[in-house]
Each structure stands twice: as C-alpha cells, then as structure tokens.
mmCIF file of N, CA and C in Angstrom:
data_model
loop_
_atom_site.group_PDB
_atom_site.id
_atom_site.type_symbol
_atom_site.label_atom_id
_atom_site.label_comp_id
_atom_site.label_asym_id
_atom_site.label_seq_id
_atom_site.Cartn_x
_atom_site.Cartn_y
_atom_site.Cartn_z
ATOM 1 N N UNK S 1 -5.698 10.169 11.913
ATOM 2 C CA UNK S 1 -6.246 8.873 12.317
ATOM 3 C C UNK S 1 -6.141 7.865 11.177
ATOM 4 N N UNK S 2 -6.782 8.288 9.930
ATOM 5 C CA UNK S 2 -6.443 7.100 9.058
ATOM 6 C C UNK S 2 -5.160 6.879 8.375
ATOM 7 N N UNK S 3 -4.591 7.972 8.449
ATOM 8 C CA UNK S 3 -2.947 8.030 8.695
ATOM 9 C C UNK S 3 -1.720 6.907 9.298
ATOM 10 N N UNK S 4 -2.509 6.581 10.236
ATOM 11 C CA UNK S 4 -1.993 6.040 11.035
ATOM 12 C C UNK S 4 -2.059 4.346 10.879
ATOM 13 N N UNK S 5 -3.649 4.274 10.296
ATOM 14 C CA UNK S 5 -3.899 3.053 9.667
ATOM 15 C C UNK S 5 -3.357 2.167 8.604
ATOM 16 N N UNK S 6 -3.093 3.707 7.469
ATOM 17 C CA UNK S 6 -2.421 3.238 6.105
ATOM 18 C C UNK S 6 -1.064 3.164 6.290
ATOM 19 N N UNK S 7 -0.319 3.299 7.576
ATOM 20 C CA UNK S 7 0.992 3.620 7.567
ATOM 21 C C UNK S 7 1.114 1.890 8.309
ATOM 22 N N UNK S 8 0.319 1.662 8.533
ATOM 23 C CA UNK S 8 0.442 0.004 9.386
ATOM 24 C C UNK S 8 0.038 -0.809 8.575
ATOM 25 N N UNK S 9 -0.322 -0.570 7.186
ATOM 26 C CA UNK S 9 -1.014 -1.854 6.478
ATOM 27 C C UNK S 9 0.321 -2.604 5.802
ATOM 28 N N UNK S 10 1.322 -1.846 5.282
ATOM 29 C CA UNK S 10 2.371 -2.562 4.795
ATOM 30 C C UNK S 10 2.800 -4.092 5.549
ATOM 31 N N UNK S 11 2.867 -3.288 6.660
ATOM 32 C CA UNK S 11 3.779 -4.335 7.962
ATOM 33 C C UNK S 11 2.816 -5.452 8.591
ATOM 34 N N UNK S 12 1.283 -4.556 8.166
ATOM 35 C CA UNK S 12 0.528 -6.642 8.608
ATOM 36 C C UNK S 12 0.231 -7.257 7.297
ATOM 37 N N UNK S 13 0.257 -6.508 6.396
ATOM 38 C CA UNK S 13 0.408 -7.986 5.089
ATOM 39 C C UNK S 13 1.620 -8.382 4.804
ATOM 40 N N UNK S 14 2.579 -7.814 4.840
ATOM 41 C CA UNK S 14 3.722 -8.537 5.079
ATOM 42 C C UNK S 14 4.236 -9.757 5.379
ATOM 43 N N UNK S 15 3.940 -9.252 6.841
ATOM 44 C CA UNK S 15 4.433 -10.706 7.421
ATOM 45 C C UNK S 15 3.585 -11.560 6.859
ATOM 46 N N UNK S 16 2.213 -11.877 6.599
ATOM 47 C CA UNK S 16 1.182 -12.923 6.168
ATOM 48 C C UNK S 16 1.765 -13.387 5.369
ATOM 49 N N UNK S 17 1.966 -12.168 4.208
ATOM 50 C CA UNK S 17 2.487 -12.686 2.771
ATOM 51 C C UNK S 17 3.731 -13.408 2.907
ATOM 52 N N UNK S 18 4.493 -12.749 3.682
ATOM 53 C CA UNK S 18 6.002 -13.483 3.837
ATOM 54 C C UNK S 18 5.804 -14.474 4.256
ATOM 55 N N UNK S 19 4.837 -15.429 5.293
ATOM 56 C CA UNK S 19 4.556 -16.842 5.797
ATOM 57 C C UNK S 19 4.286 -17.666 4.441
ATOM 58 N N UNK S 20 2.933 -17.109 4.072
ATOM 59 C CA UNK S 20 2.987 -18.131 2.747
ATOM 60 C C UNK S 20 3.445 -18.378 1.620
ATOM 61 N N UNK S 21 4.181 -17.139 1.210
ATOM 62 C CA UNK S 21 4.963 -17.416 0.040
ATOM 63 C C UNK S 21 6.430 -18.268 0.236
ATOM 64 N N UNK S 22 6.791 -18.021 1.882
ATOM 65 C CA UNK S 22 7.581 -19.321 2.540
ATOM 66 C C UNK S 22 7.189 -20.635 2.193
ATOM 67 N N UNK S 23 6.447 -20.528 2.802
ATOM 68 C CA UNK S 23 5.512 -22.289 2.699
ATOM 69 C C UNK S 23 5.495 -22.510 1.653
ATOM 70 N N UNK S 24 4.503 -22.235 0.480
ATOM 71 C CA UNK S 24 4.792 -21.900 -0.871
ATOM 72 C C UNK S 24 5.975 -22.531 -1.526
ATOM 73 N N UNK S 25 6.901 -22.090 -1.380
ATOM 74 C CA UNK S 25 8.009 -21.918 -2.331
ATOM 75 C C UNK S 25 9.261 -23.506 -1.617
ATOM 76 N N UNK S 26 8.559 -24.175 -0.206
ATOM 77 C CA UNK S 26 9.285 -25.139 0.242
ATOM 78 C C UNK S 26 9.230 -26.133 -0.160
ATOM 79 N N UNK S 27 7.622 -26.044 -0.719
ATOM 80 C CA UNK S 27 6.722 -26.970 -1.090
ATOM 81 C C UNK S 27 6.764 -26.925 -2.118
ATOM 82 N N UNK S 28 7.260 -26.491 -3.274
ATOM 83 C CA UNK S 28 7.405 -26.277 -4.898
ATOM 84 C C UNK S 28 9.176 -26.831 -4.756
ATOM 85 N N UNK S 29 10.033 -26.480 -3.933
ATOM 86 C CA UNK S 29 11.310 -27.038 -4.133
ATOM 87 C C UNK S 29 11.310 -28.481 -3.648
ATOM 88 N N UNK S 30 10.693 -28.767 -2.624
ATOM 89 C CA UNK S 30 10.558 -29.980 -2.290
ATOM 90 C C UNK S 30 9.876 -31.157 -3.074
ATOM 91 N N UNK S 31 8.878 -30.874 -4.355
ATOM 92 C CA UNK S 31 8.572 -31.516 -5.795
ATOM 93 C C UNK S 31 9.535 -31.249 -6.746
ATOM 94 N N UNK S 32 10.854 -30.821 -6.446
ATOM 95 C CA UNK S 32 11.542 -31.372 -8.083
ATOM 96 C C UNK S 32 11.674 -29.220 -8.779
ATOM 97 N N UNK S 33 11.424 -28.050 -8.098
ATOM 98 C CA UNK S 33 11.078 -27.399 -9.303
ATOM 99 C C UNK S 33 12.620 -26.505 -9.470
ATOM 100 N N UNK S 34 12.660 -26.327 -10.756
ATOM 101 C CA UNK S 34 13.864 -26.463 -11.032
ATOM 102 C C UNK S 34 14.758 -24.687 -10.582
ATOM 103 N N UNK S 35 13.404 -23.775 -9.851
ATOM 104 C CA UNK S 35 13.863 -22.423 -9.482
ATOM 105 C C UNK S 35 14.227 -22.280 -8.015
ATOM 106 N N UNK S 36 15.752 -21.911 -7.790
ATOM 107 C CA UNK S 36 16.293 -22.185 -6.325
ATOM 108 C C UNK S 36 15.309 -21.410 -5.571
ATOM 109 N N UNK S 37 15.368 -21.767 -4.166
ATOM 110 C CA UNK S 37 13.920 -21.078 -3.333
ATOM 111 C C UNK S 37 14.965 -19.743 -2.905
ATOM 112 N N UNK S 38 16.389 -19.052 -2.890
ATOM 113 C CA UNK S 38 16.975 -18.323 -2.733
ATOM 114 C C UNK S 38 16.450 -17.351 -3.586
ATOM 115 N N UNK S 39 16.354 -17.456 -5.046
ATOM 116 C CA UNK S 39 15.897 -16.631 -6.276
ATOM 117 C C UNK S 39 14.454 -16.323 -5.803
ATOM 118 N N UNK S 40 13.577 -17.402 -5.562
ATOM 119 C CA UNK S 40 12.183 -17.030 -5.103
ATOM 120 C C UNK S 40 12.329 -16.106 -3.898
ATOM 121 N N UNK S 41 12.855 -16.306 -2.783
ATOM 122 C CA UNK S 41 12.509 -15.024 -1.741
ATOM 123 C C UNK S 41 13.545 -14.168 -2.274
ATOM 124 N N UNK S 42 14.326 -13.755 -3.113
ATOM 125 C CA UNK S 42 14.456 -12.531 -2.727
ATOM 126 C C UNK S 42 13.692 -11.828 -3.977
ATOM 127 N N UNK S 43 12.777 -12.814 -5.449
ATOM 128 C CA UNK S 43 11.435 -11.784 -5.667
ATOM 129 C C UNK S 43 10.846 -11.324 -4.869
ATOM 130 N N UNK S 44 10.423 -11.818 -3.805
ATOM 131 C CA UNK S 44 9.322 -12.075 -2.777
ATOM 132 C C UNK S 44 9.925 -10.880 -1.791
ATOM 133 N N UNK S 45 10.647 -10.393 -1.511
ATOM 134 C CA UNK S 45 11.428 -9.264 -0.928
ATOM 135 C C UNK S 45 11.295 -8.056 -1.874
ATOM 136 N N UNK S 46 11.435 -8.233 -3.136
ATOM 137 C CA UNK S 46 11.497 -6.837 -4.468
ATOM 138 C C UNK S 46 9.854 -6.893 -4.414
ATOM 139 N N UNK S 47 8.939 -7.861 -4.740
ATOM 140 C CA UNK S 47 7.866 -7.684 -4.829
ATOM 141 C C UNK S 47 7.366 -6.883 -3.547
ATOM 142 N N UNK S 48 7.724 -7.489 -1.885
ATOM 143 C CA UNK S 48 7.360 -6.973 -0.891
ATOM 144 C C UNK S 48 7.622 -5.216 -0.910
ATOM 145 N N UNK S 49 8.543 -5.047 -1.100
ATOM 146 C CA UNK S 49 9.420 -3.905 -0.962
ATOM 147 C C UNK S 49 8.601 -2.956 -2.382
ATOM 148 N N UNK S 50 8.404 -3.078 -3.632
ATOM 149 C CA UNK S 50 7.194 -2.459 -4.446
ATOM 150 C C UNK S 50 5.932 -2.174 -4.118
ATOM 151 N N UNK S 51 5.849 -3.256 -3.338
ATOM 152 C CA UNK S 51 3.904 -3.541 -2.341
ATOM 153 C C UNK S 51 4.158 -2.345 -1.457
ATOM 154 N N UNK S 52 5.261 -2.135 -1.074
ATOM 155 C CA UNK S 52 5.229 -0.947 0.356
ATOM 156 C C UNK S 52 5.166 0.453 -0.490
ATOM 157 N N UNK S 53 5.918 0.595 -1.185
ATOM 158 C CA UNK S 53 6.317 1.844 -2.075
ATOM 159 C C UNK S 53 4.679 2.429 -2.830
ATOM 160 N N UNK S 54 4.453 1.395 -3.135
ATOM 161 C CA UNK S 54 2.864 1.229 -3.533
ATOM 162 C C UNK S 54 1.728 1.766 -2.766
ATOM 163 N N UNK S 55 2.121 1.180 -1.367
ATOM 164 C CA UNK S 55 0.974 1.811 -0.553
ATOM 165 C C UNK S 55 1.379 2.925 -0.132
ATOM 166 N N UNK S 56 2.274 3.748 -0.302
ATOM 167 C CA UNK S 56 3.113 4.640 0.099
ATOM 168 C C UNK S 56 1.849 6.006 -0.615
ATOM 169 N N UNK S 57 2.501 5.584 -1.710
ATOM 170 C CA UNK S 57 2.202 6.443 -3.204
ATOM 171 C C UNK S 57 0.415 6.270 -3.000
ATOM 172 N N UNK S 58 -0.029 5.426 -2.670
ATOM 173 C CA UNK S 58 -1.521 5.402 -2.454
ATOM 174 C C UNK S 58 -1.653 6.345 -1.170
ATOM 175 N N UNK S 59 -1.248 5.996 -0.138
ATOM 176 C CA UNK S 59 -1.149 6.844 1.251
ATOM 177 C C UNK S 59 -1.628 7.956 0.979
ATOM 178 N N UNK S 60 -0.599 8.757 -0.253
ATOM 179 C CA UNK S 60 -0.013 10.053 -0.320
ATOM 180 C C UNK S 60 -0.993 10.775 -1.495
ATOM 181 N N UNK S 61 -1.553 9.855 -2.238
ATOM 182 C CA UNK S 61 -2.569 10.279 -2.779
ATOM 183 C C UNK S 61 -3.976 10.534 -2.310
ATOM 184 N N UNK S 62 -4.416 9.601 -1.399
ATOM 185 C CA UNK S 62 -5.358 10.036 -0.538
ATOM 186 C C UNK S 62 -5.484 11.170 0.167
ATOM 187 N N UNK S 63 -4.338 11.147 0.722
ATOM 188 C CA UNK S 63 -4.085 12.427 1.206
ATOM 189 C C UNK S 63 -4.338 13.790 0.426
ATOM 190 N N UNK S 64 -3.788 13.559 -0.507
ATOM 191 C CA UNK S 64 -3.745 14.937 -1.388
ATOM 192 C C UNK S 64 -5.501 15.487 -1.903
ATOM 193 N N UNK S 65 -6.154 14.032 -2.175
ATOM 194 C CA UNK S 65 -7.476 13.941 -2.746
ATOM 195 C C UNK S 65 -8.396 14.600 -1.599
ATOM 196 N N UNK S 66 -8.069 13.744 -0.534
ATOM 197 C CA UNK S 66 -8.786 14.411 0.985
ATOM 198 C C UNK S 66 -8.662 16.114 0.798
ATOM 199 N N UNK S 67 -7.474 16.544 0.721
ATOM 200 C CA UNK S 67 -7.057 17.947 0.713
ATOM 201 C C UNK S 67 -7.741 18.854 -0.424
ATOM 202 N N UNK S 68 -7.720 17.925 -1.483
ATOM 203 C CA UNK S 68 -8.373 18.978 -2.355
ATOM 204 C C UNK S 68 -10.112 18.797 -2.076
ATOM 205 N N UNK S 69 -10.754 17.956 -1.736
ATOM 206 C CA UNK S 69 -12.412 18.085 -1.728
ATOM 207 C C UNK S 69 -12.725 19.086 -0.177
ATOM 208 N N UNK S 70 -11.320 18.791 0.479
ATOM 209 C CA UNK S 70 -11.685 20.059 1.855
ATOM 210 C C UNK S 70 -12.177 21.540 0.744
ATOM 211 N N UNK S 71 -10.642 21.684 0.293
ATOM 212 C CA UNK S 71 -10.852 23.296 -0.625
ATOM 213 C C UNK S 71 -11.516 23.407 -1.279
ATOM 214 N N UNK S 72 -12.317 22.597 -2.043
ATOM 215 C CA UNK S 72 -13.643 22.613 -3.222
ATOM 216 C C UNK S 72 -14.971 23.060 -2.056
ATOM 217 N N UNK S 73 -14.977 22.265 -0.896
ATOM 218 C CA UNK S 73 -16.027 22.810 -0.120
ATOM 219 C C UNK S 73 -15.767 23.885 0.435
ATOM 220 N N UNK S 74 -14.493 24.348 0.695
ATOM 221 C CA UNK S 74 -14.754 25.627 1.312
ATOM 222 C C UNK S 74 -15.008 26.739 0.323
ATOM 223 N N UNK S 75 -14.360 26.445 -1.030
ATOM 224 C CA UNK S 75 -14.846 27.705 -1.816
ATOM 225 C C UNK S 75 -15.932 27.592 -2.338
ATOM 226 N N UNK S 76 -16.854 26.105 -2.241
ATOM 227 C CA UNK S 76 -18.807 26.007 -2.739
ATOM 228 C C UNK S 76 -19.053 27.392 -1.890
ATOM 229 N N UNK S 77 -18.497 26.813 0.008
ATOM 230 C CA UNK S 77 -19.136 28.105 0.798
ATOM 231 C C UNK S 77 -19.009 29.549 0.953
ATOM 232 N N UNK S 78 -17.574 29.905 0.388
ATOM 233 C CA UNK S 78 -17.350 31.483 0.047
ATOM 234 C C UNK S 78 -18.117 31.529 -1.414
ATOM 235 N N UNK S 79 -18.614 30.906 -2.581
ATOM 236 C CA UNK S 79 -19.060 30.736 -3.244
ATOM 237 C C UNK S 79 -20.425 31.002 -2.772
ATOM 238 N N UNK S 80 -21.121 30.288 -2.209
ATOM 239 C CA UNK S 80 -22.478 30.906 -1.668
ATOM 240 C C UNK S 80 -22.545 32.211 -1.148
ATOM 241 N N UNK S 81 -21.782 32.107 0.117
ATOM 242 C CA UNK S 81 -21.577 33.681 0.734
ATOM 243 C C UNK S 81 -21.619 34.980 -0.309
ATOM 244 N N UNK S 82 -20.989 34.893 -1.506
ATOM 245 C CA UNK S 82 -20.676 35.957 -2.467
ATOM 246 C C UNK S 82 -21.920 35.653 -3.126
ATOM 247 N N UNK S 83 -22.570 34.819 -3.539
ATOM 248 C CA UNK S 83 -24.042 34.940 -3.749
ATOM 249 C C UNK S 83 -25.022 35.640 -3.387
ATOM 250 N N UNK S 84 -25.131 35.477 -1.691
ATOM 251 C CA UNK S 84 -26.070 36.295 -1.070
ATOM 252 C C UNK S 84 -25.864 37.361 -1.206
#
C-alpha cells in the first residue's frame, strides 16, 4: 500500500515542478538574462531525473528499514518465549 504511494510521488511533483520552473525560466529570459532557457530546462530535466532516482533510493530504504524493525520484533518475541 505505501508502495504504491511512494512509487506515484515522483510523477505528481513533477509535473508541478515542471509548470513552474517553465514559467520561471520565460520570465527570467524575457528580462534580458543572459542563460538560454534551452540550458535551463534541460537542468531542470537532470535535476528532475536525480529527484526521481532520489525517491527511488528513499523508496528502497524504507523498505529495507520497515523489514528490519519486522525482524527485531519477531526475535524481542522468540526472545521472550526462550525466557519463559
């Protein structure tokens, strides 16, 4: 389930981000600035494209973290069990 969540977050900030850093960057060429808006989106594509890889690597760490506090509780409870 939350799987499913973190696997969709790339693709709705995305597009957001991709609207305004559009706007953004029309509006900075359209005052005079001396960096072509071609050079700006395709940072804005390497940056996008790091942002995904990013949440990727976060995804996948959660995951792993989830996995290990399962096995810490199950061996607290064979841990008790061998107590009694």
């Amino acid at each position: 389930c939350s799987t499913a969540t973190e696997d969709d977050a790339p693709n709705r900030y995305s597009r957001t981000d991709r609207t305004t850093y559009s706007r953004y960057s029309r509006d900075a060429n359209s005052s005079g600035s001396s960096i072509p808006s071609n050079a700006l989106e395709k940072r804005i594509e390497e940056l996008e494209r790091e942002l995904a890889k990013e949440r990727q690597e976060n995804a996948r760490l959660m995951k792993v973290t989830q996995d290990k506090e399962e096995l810490i509780g199950k061996l607290k409870e064979e841990i008790d069990l061998l107590n009694r």
